[in-house]
Coordinates of C-alpha atoms in Angstrom, one line a residue:
M1 CA 4.7 15.5 -4.2
D2 CA 0.7 16.1 -5.2
P3 CA -1.7 17.7 -2.2
H4 CA -3.0 14.0 -3.6
D5 CA -0.2 12.5 -2.3
Y6 CA -0.1 14.2 1.0
L7 CA -3.6 13.2 1.8
K8 CA -2.8 9.9 0.4
A9 CA 0.8 9.8 2.6
L10 CA -1.8 10.7 5.9
R11 CA -4.3 8.6 5.1
K12 CA -1.8 5.4 4.9
R13 CA -0.5 6.2 8.1
W14 CA -3.4 7.5 10.0
L15 CA -3.4 4.7 12.8
V16 CA 0.4 6.5 13.3
I17 CA -0.7 9.7 13.8
I18 CA -3.9 8.5 16.4
L19 CA -1.4 6.2 18.3
L20 CA 0.4 9.6 18.2
G21 CA -2.0 11.6 19.1
V22 CA -3.6 9.4 22.5
L23 CA -0.2 9.1 23.4
G24 CA 0.5 12.6 23.0
A25 CA -2.8 13.7 25.4
G26 CA -2.1 10.2 27.7
V27 CA 1.4 12.2 28.6
G28 CA -0.4 15.6 29.2
Y29 CA -2.6 14.0 31.1
V30 CA -0.2 12.3 33.2
Y31 CA 2.1 15.8 33.5
A32 CA -0.8 18.0 34.9
N33 CA -2.2 15.2 37.0
S34 CA 1.8 15.2 38.3
L35 CA 1.5 19.6 38.5
P36 CA 0.7 20.8 42.0
N37 CA -2.4 22.7 42.8
V38 CA -2.1 26.8 43.4
Y39 CA -4.3 28.7 44.8
Q40 CA -3.8 32.5 44.4
S41 CA -5.3 35.2 47.4
T42 CA -5.4 38.5 47.4
S43 CA -5.9 41.9 48.3
A44 CA -5.6 45.5 48.0
V45 CA -3.6 48.9 50.3
F46 CA -4.9 51.9 49.3
V47 CA -2.4 55.0 49.8
S48 CA -3.2 58.5 50.5
S49 CA -2.0 61.4 51.3
T50 CA -2.3 63.6 54.8
Q51 CA -1.9 66.8 54.5
G52 CA -3.3 69.7 52.6
D53 CA -6.1 72.2 53.4
T54 CA -7.3 73.5 49.5
T55 CA -8.7 72.1 47.5
S56 CA -5.3 72.9 45.5
E57 CA -3.3 71.4 48.6
L58 CA -4.6 67.9 47.6
V59 CA -5.0 67.9 44.1
Q60 CA -1.0 68.2 44.5
G61 CA -0.6 65.8 46.8
S62 CA -3.0 63.8 45.1
T63 CA -0.5 63.8 42.5
Y64 CA 2.3 63.2 44.8
T65 CA 0.9 60.4 45.9
Q66 CA 0.4 58.6 42.7
N67 CA 4.2 59.0 42.3
L68 CA 4.8 56.7 45.3
V69 CA 2.3 54.5 44.5
Q70 CA 4.3 52.2 41.8
S71 CA 7.8 52.8 44.0
Y72 CA 5.5 51.2 47.4
A73 CA 4.1 47.9 44.5
A74 CA 7.6 47.3 43.7
L75 CA 8.9 48.3 47.8
A76 CA 6.3 44.5 48.5
T77 CA 9.1 42.2 47.5
T78 CA 11.7 43.5 48.8
P79 CA 13.6 41.8 52.1
K80 CA 12.7 45.3 54.7
V81 CA 8.6 44.2 53.9
L82 CA 9.1 40.1 53.8
T83 CA 11.5 39.3 56.4
P84 CA 8.9 40.4 59.4
V85 CA 6.5 38.8 56.9
I86 CA 8.6 35.6 57.4
A87 CA 8.9 36.2 61.5
Q88 CA 5.2 36.5 61.9
L89 CA 3.9 33.6 59.9
G90 CA 7.2 31.0 60.7
L91 CA 7.9 30.7 57.0
T92 CA 11.2 28.2 56.2
L93 CA 11.3 30.4 53.1
T94 CA 13.9 33.4 52.1
P95 CA 13.1 36.2 51.4
T96 CA 14.5 35.6 48.0
Q97 CA 11.9 32.7 47.2
L98 CA 8.8 33.9 49.3
G99 CA 9.5 37.3 46.8
K100 CA 8.8 34.5 43.8
K101 CA 5.4 34.1 45.2
I102 CA 3.8 37.9 45.9
S103 CA 2.9 39.8 42.7
A104 CA 2.2 43.5 43.2
N105 CA 0.2 45.6 40.4
T106 CA -0.9 49.7 40.7
P107 CA -4.5 50.0 38.4
L108 CA -3.8 52.7 35.5
N109 CA -4.6 55.8 37.6
T110 CA -5.4 54.4 41.2
V111 CA -3.7 55.4 44.1
L112 CA -4.4 51.9 45.2
I113 CA -1.5 49.1 45.2
E114 CA -3.0 45.1 44.8
I115 CA -1.2 41.8 46.9
T116 CA -0.7 38.7 45.3
V117 CA 0.3 35.5 46.8
S118 CA 0.5 32.2 44.5
D119 CA 0.2 28.8 47.0
G120 CA -0.3 25.4 46.8
S121 CA -2.7 26.0 51.2
P122 CA -5.5 28.6 50.0
E123 CA -5.0 29.8 54.0
Q124 CA -1.1 30.0 53.8
A125 CA -1.6 31.8 50.1
A126 CA -4.5 34.9 52.1
A127 CA -2.2 35.1 55.8
I128 CA 0.8 35.7 53.3
A129 CA -1.2 38.6 51.7
N130 CA -2.6 40.4 54.3
S131 CA 1.4 40.1 56.4
V132 CA 2.3 41.9 53.7
S133 CA 0.0 44.2 53.0
Q134 CA 0.7 45.3 57.0
S135 CA 4.2 45.1 56.8
L136 CA 4.3 47.0 53.8
T137 CA 2.2 49.7 55.3
T138 CA 4.4 50.0 59.0
T139 CA 7.8 49.7 56.0
A140 CA 6.3 52.8 53.9
T141 CA 5.0 54.9 56.6
A142 CA 8.5 55.2 58.4
L143 CA 10.7 55.7 55.1
S144 CA 8.0 58.6 54.0
P145 CA 8.5 62.1 54.4
V146 CA 8.1 63.4 57.8
S147 CA 5.4 66.8 57.7
T148 CA 5.2 69.6 60.6
G149 CA 4.1 68.2 64.0
A150 CA 7.4 64.7 63.0
K151 CA 4.3 63.2 60.9
S152 CA 3.8 61.1 57.7
S153 CA 3.6 63.1 55.0
I154 CA 1.2 59.3 53.4
A155 CA -1.8 57.2 55.3
M156 CA -1.8 53.7 53.7
S157 CA -4.8 51.4 54.8
V158 CA -5.5 47.7 53.8
V159 CA -9.1 48.2 52.2
T160 CA -8.9 44.7 51.1
P161 CA -8.2 41.8 52.6
A162 CA -6.9 39.0 50.8
Q163 CA -9.8 35.7 51.4
A164 CA -9.0 31.7 51.4
S165 CA -9.6 30.6 46.8
A166 CA -11.8 27.9 46.9
N167 CA -10.4 26.9 43.8
P168 CA -6.9 26.5 41.8
V169 CA -5.8 29.0 39.4
A170 CA -3.6 26.8 38.5
P171 CA -2.8 24.1 36.6
N172 CA -5.3 24.2 33.5
R173 CA -5.1 20.7 33.8
Q174 CA -7.4 20.2 30.5
L175 CA -5.7 22.7 28.6
I176 CA -2.3 21.2 29.5
Q177 CA -3.9 17.4 28.1
L178 CA -4.9 19.9 24.5
S179 CA -1.9 21.3 23.9
G180 CA -0.8 17.3 24.2
L181 CA -3.2 15.7 22.2
M182 CA -2.3 18.8 19.8
I183 CA 1.3 18.3 19.3
G184 CA 1.2 14.8 19.6
L185 CA -1.1 14.9 16.4
A186 CA 1.2 17.6 14.4
I187 CA 4.3 14.9 15.2
G188 CA 2.0 11.6 14.1
V189 CA 1.7 14.5 10.4
L190 CA 5.1 15.3 10.3
Y191 CA 6.2 11.6 10.8
A192 CA 3.8 10.6 7.5
I193 CA 4.6 12.9 5.9
G194 CA 9.0 12.3 6.6
R195 CA 8.3 9.0 5.3
T196 CA 7.3 9.7 2.3
L197 CA 9.2 12.1 0.9
F198 CA 12.8 10.4 2.7
D199 CA 10.9 6.8 1.9
T200 CA 11.6 6.8 -1.8
R201 CA 11.1 2.9 -2.0
I202 CA 8.4 2.2 -5.6
R203 CA 5.4 1.4 -4.3
T204 CA 2.7 2.6 -7.6
D205 CA 3.0 3.0 -10.8
R206 CA 2.8 6.9 -9.7
D207 CA 5.9 6.7 -8.4
I208 CA 7.7 4.8 -11.9
E209 CA 5.8 8.1 -13.7
R210 CA 7.6 10.3 -11.4
I211 CA 11.3 9.7 -12.6
T212 CA 9.8 7.9 -16.7
E213 CA 7.2 7.9 -19.5
I214 CA 8.2 4.4 -19.9
P215 CA 4.6 2.6 -19.5
V216 CA 3.9 0.3 -16.9
I217 CA 3.4 -3.6 -18.7
G218 CA 1.9 -4.9 -16.1
N219 CA 2.8 -5.3 -12.1
V220 CA 2.9 -9.2 -10.7
E221 CA 1.9 -10.0 -7.2
R222 CA 3.8 -11.4 -4.6
R223 CA 2.2 -15.8 -3.8
R224 CA -0.6 -14.9 -0.2
R225 CA 1.0 -15.8 2.8
G226 CA -0.9 -18.5 3.6
G227 CA -2.3 -19.2 0.4
S228 CA -2.4 -23.0 -0.8
Q229 CA -0.7 -21.5 -4.2
P230 CA 2.1 -23.8 -5.0
T231 CA 5.4 -22.6 -4.8
G232 CA 7.5 -22.0 -8.0
I233 CA 6.8 -21.0 -11.7
T234 CA 2.7 -19.8 -10.9
M235 CA 2.3 -20.2 -14.3
R236 CA 3.1 -24.0 -14.8
T237 CA 2.0 -24.9 -10.8
A238 CA -0.4 -22.5 -10.9
P239 CA -2.1 -21.4 -13.9
H240 CA -5.3 -20.1 -12.8
S241 CA -3.7 -18.4 -10.0
L242 CA -4.5 -14.4 -10.3
M243 CA -0.7 -15.1 -10.2
A244 CA -0.9 -15.7 -13.4
E245 CA -3.2 -13.2 -14.4
D246 CA -1.1 -10.7 -13.7
Y247 CA 2.2 -12.9 -15.8
R248 CA -0.9 -13.6 -18.8
R249 CA -1.7 -9.5 -18.5
V250 CA 2.2 -8.9 -19.1
R251 CA 2.1 -11.2 -22.8
T252 CA -0.7 -9.5 -24.0
N253 CA 0.9 -5.9 -22.5
L254 CA 4.2 -6.7 -25.1
E255 CA 1.7 -8.3 -28.1
F256 CA 0.6 -4.6 -28.3
A257 CA 3.9 -2.8 -27.3
D258 CA 4.5 -2.3 -31.6
V259 CA 1.4 -2.1 -33.7
D260 CA 3.3 -1.9 -36.6
N261 CA 6.3 -4.0 -35.7
A262 CA 5.6 -7.1 -33.8
I263 CA 7.9 -7.2 -30.4
R264 CA 10.2 -11.5 -30.9
S265 CA 12.7 -11.0 -28.4
I266 CA 13.2 -9.3 -25.2
T267 CA 15.9 -8.8 -22.9
V268 CA 14.8 -9.1 -19.3
T269 CA 16.5 -7.6 -16.7
S270 CA 16.8 -5.0 -14.0
A271 CA 18.0 -2.7 -11.4
L272 CA 20.0 -5.1 -8.4
P273 CA 20.2 -8.5 -7.9
G274 CA 16.9 -9.7 -6.5
E275 CA 14.6 -8.6 -8.5
G276 CA 12.4 -11.6 -9.4
K277 CA 14.0 -11.4 -13.7
T278 CA 14.2 -15.2 -14.0
T279 CA 10.5 -15.9 -12.5
M280 CA 9.5 -13.3 -14.2
S281 CA 11.7 -14.7 -17.5
L282 CA 9.8 -18.1 -17.0
N283 CA 6.1 -17.4 -16.9
I284 CA 6.8 -14.3 -19.5
A285 CA 7.4 -17.9 -21.8
L286 CA 4.4 -19.9 -19.8
A287 CA 3.0 -17.4 -21.0
M288 CA 3.2 -16.9 -24.3
A289 CA 3.7 -20.5 -25.3
E290 CA 0.4 -20.7 -24.8
R291 CA -0.6 -18.5 -28.2
S292 CA 1.3 -21.4 -30.3
L293 CA 4.3 -19.8 -29.8
R294 CA 7.5 -21.9 -30.0
V295 CA 9.0 -19.5 -27.1
L296 CA 13.3 -20.1 -26.9
V297 CA 14.6 -18.8 -23.7
V298 CA 18.5 -18.5 -23.2
D299 CA 20.1 -17.8 -19.7
A300 CA 22.4 -14.9 -21.4
D301 CA 23.4 -14.0 -16.9
L302 CA 26.9 -16.2 -17.0
R303 CA 27.6 -14.3 -14.0
R304 CA 24.9 -16.1 -11.6
P305 CA 22.9 -18.7 -13.6
S306 CA 19.9 -19.7 -12.5
I307 CA 17.6 -20.3 -14.9
A308 CA 18.5 -24.0 -15.1
S309 CA 17.4 -24.2 -11.2
S310 CA 15.0 -22.6 -11.2
A311 CA 13.4 -24.8 -14.5
Q312 CA 14.9 -28.2 -12.5
I313 CA 17.0 -28.7 -16.3
E314 CA 20.5 -29.6 -16.6
G315 CA 23.2 -26.4 -17.0
A316 CA 26.5 -27.8 -17.0
A317 CA 26.5 -27.6 -20.6
G318 CA 24.6 -24.1 -22.8
L319 CA 25.6 -20.7 -23.9
T320 CA 28.9 -21.0 -23.4
S321 CA 29.5 -24.3 -25.1
V322 CA 27.8 -22.8 -28.2
L323 CA 29.4 -19.6 -28.2
V324 CA 33.1 -21.3 -27.3
G325 CA 32.8 -23.7 -29.8
S326 CA 32.6 -27.6 -27.6
A327 CA 28.9 -27.9 -29.0
Q328 CA 26.1 -27.2 -31.8
L329 CA 22.7 -25.2 -30.4
D330 CA 20.9 -27.8 -31.2
E331 CA 22.5 -30.1 -28.8
V332 CA 22.7 -28.4 -25.9
I333 CA 18.5 -26.4 -26.2
Q334 CA 16.9 -28.3 -24.2
P335 CA 13.0 -29.1 -24.5
W336 CA 11.4 -28.0 -20.6
A337 CA 7.4 -27.5 -21.3
P338 CA 5.0 -27.6 -24.1
N339 CA 6.5 -24.5 -27.0
V340 CA 9.4 -23.7 -24.8
D341 CA 12.8 -24.7 -25.2
I342 CA 14.9 -23.3 -22.9
L343 CA 18.5 -22.5 -23.4
A344 CA 20.8 -23.1 -20.7
S345 CA 23.7 -20.6 -19.2
G346 CA 26.7 -23.6 -19.5
V347 CA 30.2 -23.3 -18.0
V348 CA 30.7 -19.3 -15.6
P349 CA 33.6 -18.5 -17.8
P350 CA 35.9 -16.1 -16.6
N351 CA 34.9 -12.6 -18.9
P352 CA 31.2 -13.3 -20.0
N353 CA 30.8 -9.3 -20.4
Q354 CA 33.5 -10.1 -23.7
L355 CA 31.1 -13.5 -25.1
L356 CA 27.6 -11.4 -24.9
G357 CA 29.2 -9.1 -26.7
S358 CA 30.8 -11.0 -29.6
T359 CA 30.3 -12.2 -33.3
A360 CA 29.7 -15.6 -32.6
M361 CA 26.7 -14.0 -29.5
A362 CA 24.8 -11.7 -32.1
R363 CA 25.0 -14.5 -34.6
L364 CA 24.0 -17.0 -32.8
V365 CA 20.3 -14.5 -31.7
Q366 CA 19.9 -14.0 -35.3
S367 CA 19.8 -17.5 -35.5
V368 CA 17.5 -18.2 -32.5
K369 CA 15.1 -15.5 -34.2
A370 CA 14.2 -16.5 -37.4
T371 CA 13.9 -20.1 -35.4
Y372 CA 11.0 -19.5 -32.7
D373 CA 9.3 -17.6 -32.5
F374 CA 9.3 -15.4 -29.5
V375 CA 13.4 -15.0 -27.8
I376 CA 13.7 -14.1 -24.6
I377 CA 17.1 -13.3 -22.7
D378 CA 17.5 -13.3 -19.3
T379 CA 20.1 -11.7 -19.4
P380 CA 22.4 -10.1 -15.6
P381 CA 21.1 -6.2 -13.6
L382 CA 22.1 -3.0 -15.3
L383 CA 24.2 -1.7 -12.2
P384 CA 26.1 -3.8 -11.6
A385 CA 26.9 -5.7 -14.6
S386 CA 26.9 -4.0 -18.2
D387 CA 26.5 -7.1 -19.8
A388 CA 22.0 -6.8 -20.2
L389 CA 23.9 -3.1 -22.7
T390 CA 24.8 -5.4 -25.8
L391 CA 22.1 -7.1 -25.4
T392 CA 19.7 -4.8 -25.6
H393 CA 20.3 -3.7 -29.0
M394 CA 20.5 -7.8 -30.7
T395 CA 17.0 -7.7 -29.5
D396 CA 13.9 -6.4 -30.0
G397 CA 14.5 -4.1 -26.3
A398 CA 14.2 -4.8 -23.1
V399 CA 12.2 -5.7 -20.0
L400 CA 12.4 -3.8 -16.8
V401 CA 12.3 -5.6 -13.2
T402 CA 11.7 -4.0 -10.7
L403 CA 10.8 -5.1 -7.1
Y404 CA 8.0 -3.7 -5.4
N405 CA 8.9 -2.2 -1.7
S406 CA 13.1 -2.8 -2.3
T407 CA 14.3 -1.3 -5.2
T408 CA 14.1 2.6 -4.5
R409 CA 13.4 5.4 -7.6
Q410 CA 17.7 6.8 -7.7
K411 CA 18.4 3.2 -8.3
L412 CA 15.6 3.2 -10.8
S413 CA 16.5 5.9 -12.9
D414 CA 20.1 5.1 -12.9
A415 CA 19.5 2.5 -14.5
L416 CA 16.9 3.4 -16.9
A417 CA 19.7 6.2 -17.2
A418 CA 21.8 3.7 -18.3
L419 CA 19.3 1.8 -21.1
A420 CA 19.4 5.5 -22.5
A421 CA 23.2 6.2 -22.2
V422 CA 23.2 3.0 -25.1
R423 CA 20.7 4.6 -26.6
A424 CA 19.1 0.8 -26.1
R425 CA 15.9 0.5 -25.9
T426 CA 13.3 -0.1 -23.0
I427 CA 9.9 -1.5 -23.9
G428 CA 8.4 -1.5 -20.3
I429 CA 8.5 -1.9 -16.8
V430 CA 7.4 -5.0 -14.8
L431 CA 6.1 -3.6 -10.8
N432 CA 7.3 -7.3 -9.1
Q433 CA 6.0 -8.8 -5.8
T434 CA 2.9 -6.5 -5.2
K435 CA 0.8 -6.1 -2.5
P436 CA -2.1 -8.8 -2.8
K437 CA -5.1 -7.9 -4.3
A438 CA -8.7 -8.5 -3.1
L439 CA -9.9 -11.8 -3.9
T440 CA -12.8 -12.0 -6.5
G441 CA -15.2 -14.8 -7.3
Y442 CA -15.6 -14.4 -10.4
Y443 CA -15.7 -17.2 -12.1
G444 CA -14.2 -18.6 -9.8
R445 CA -10.4 -18.3 -9.6
E446 CA -9.5 -18.5 -6.8
S447 CA -11.5 -21.4 -5.7
S448 CA -12.3 -23.8 -7.7
A449 CA -9.1 -23.2 -9.7
A450 CA -7.5 -23.3 -6.9
A451 CA -8.2 -26.7 -6.0
A452 CA -7.9 -28.1 -9.2
D453 CA -4.6 -26.4 -9.9
A454 CA -3.7 -28.6 -6.6
K455 CA -4.8 -31.4 -8.0
A456 CA -3.3 -31.6 -10.9
N457 CA -0.1 -30.8 -9.4
E458 CA -0.5 -33.8 -7.5
A459 CA -1.6 -35.7 -10.1
K460 CA 2.1 -34.4 -11.7
T461 CA 4.1 -35.2 -8.9
N462 CA 2.1 -39.0 -8.9
D463 CA 3.3 -39.2 -12.9
P464 CA 6.1 -37.1 -14.5
G465 CA 5.1 -37.3 -17.0
A466 CA 1.8 -36.3 -16.9
E467 CA 0.3 -33.0 -18.9
P468 CA -1.6 -30.8 -15.4
T469 CA -5.1 -31.1 -16.1
K470 CA -7.5 -28.3 -15.8
A471 CA -11.0 -28.7 -14.2
P472 CA -13.8 -29.3 -14.3
K473 CA -15.6 -26.7 -15.6
K474 CA -18.8 -25.6 -12.6
A475 CA -22.8 -26.0 -14.2
T476 CA -24.1 -23.3 -14.2
G477 CA -27.1 -24.8 -15.7
T478 CA -30.6 -23.9 -13.2
G479 CA -31.6 -27.5 -13.2
P480 CA -32.8 -29.3 -10.8
R481 CA -30.1 -30.1 -8.0
R482 CA -30.0 -32.6 -6.1
A483 CA -29.7 -31.4 -2.3
G484 CA -26.1 -31.6 -0.5
T485 CA -23.7 -32.5 -3.1
D486 CA -21.5 -29.9 -5.5
V487 CA -23.1 -31.2 -9.4
T488 CA -20.3 -31.2 -11.8
V489 CA -20.3 -31.4 -16.1
T490 CA -17.2 -33.8 -16.9
E491 CA -16.0 -33.4 -19.4
A492 CA -17.8 -37.2 -20.0
D493 CA -21.1 -35.6 -19.9
A494 CA -20.8 -33.0 -22.7
Q495 CA -19.2 -36.0 -25.1
A496 CA -22.3 -37.9 -25.0
M497 CA -24.6 -34.2 -24.8
E498 CA -22.9 -34.0 -27.9
A499 CA -23.0 -36.9 -29.3
D500 CA -27.3 -37.8 -29.1
A501 CA -28.0 -33.9 -30.3
Y502 CA -26.2 -35.4 -33.5
A503 CA -27.6 -39.2 -33.7
M504 CA -31.0 -37.8 -33.9
N505 CA -30.2 -35.9 -37.0
T506 CA -28.9 -37.5 -39.1
P507 CA -30.4 -39.5 -42.1
A508 CA -31.2 -42.5 -40.5
S509 CA -33.0 -40.9 -37.5
I510 CA -34.5 -39.0 -39.0
A511 CA -36.3 -41.2 -41.8
A512 CA -37.4 -43.9 -38.8
S513 CA -39.2 -40.1 -37.4
D514 CA -40.9 -40.0 -40.7
A515 CA -42.3 -43.1 -41.0
A516 CA -43.1 -43.4 -37.5
E517 CA -45.5 -40.8 -37.9
R518 CA -46.4 -41.6 -41.5
P519 CA -49.6 -44.7 -41.2
V520 CA -48.8 -47.6 -43.6
P521 CA -51.7 -47.3 -47.1
G522 CA -54.1 -50.6 -47.2
D523 CA -57.5 -51.2 -47.7
G524 CA -60.5 -49.0 -48.0
A525 CA -60.0 -46.6 -44.2
D526 CA -56.6 -47.4 -44.8
G527 CA -56.0 -46.1 -48.4
A528 CA -57.8 -44.0 -47.8
A529 CA -55.5 -42.0 -44.8
A530 CA -52.9 -43.3 -47.2
A531 CA -54.4 -40.8 -49.6
S532 CA -54.8 -38.4 -47.0
G533 CA -51.1 -39.2 -45.8
S534 CA -50.0 -37.8 -48.8
S535 CA -51.9 -35.0 -49.7
A536 CA -49.8 -34.1 -46.4
D537 CA -46.5 -35.3 -47.2
A538 CA -45.5 -31.4 -47.6
H539 CA -46.6 -30.2 -45.0
S540 CA -44.4 -32.7 -43.1
A541 CA -41.6 -32.0 -45.1
R542 CA -42.4 -28.2 -44.2
D543 CA -42.3 -29.0 -40.8
S544 CA -40.0 -32.0 -40.8
D545 CA -36.5 -30.0 -39.7
S546 CA -38.5 -28.4 -36.9
E547 CA -39.8 -31.6 -35.0
R548 CA -36.1 -32.6 -35.3
D549 CA -34.5 -29.9 -33.7
G550 CA -37.1 -29.4 -30.9
V551 CA -36.1 -33.8 -30.7
A552 CA -33.2 -32.9 -30.5
D553 CA -33.5 -30.4 -28.0
S554 CA -35.4 -32.3 -26.3
T555 CA -32.7 -34.8 -26.0
L556 CA -29.5 -33.3 -25.0
A557 CA -32.0 -30.5 -22.4
Q558 CA -32.7 -34.5 -20.8
H559 CA -28.8 -35.5 -20.7
R560 CA -27.8 -31.9 -19.2
H561 CA -30.9 -32.9 -16.5
R562 CA -29.2 -35.6 -15.7
A563 CA -25.6 -34.9 -16.0
L564 CA -26.8 -32.1 -13.2
L565 CA -28.1 -35.0 -10.3
R566 CA -24.6 -37.0 -10.8
P567 CA -23.2 -36.3 -8.2
T568 CA -19.6 -35.7 -7.9
P569 CA -17.5 -38.9 -7.2

């Protein structure tokens, strides 16, 4: 993965990252508020030597005291010091439990002992700290060496009594909440990157480009949920939809896949079942037929044939009937749509691989390639069966259909490796059932065109023999419009405009126009007018063409204006 992929993974699952961060902060908040407040109180004890009259003796006494301070600090948490404290304050703790709340420290190069007590009550913490200081003073004085005169060699005194603290020292709730937030965000980031790394399902062209250099010749989107687009073969039921444009794009890419040697036959297959190869075959056939090409679709999936059921034709006789010699080819080919014929699979045989690899199959493919402009062979998937590998060599190449968000990169790689192993040509890959693109109003493809498709399908349902009709074209003129009406120009209006324009340019209409404008010859003034009119004939002849064009344009504009004012029925 490159940095772009990491950023894309984070952007794709940003909501999960945010939710986990908020969840972590919430858990940190609950945990921080469940902890009790902890207060600390500190008292300080000063240790000094009681012996020494001279300077040297005092220095020796100071050194002696510093050596003993560490030992006295450790003495503060022993049962000998804490047992009297428990008895004095009436605590219910053992010396060991109380010792966990006490810490004794000695600042460097000093003879001070700082006793710090942590407790949930600020008053209790101060009382324990003062009591421990007093008990330590008594115990340490009793344990110190006694000089001449039964006097202790050290003296200890409390110099800083403990005071009740107003603010707790723990827990640090803000730090806990911030830590929970950061942990949640970190888990979300790891989840997003982990899903991207371990989820190998194909979703984009970049996923395909990572495993092969074979081009992606098309992306066909899936139907929108709750949309008005009818079910069935898209190129037949909704030829104006965005899905239909996707199939036309596949057709165009096939036309330009090999400029020197035009592709006239393809094998449509997939890595696994259920990826849409049969639907792809029929839609590509209809898209090719729009070029006025004669197209034949051959159902060579003799294991699970589905062309006949998808096209709603009879499938009992077909390819297998021709291969075993029980029928002639022209007897089982069925017309399905304008310029599109279908050769169904026929009866499912027990040995499909042998039939498809036979010489009879090779002759049949050569025959239909010579008869039709374009041949599409629907074959079984590559990984469950090897039938497509044989048929690919009989055509110009294979088109591999891959299902969006379902086929893994490993499965697609295995399918491509199977084709490469037999040196079969793979023309391109089609990513099927992709996420629908954003709606566009360009030429009203998803509004008026969809409505026209719906009306055409309804009419076809009422009259099965009728062909779908195209939607009336929207008026794009800038003329006046009647309020509250949709303005359309029907085919009849367009024909009327053209007829009137043609009539204005006929010889009869031109002669009538000239006669109406030329004065009648007569005596006197009329004769003079006629003479002057004859001298102007040359000028009229020169301007006749432009005048006729102007009249025709005017009439055409009047018809267009009347058509724009006509409300839609």
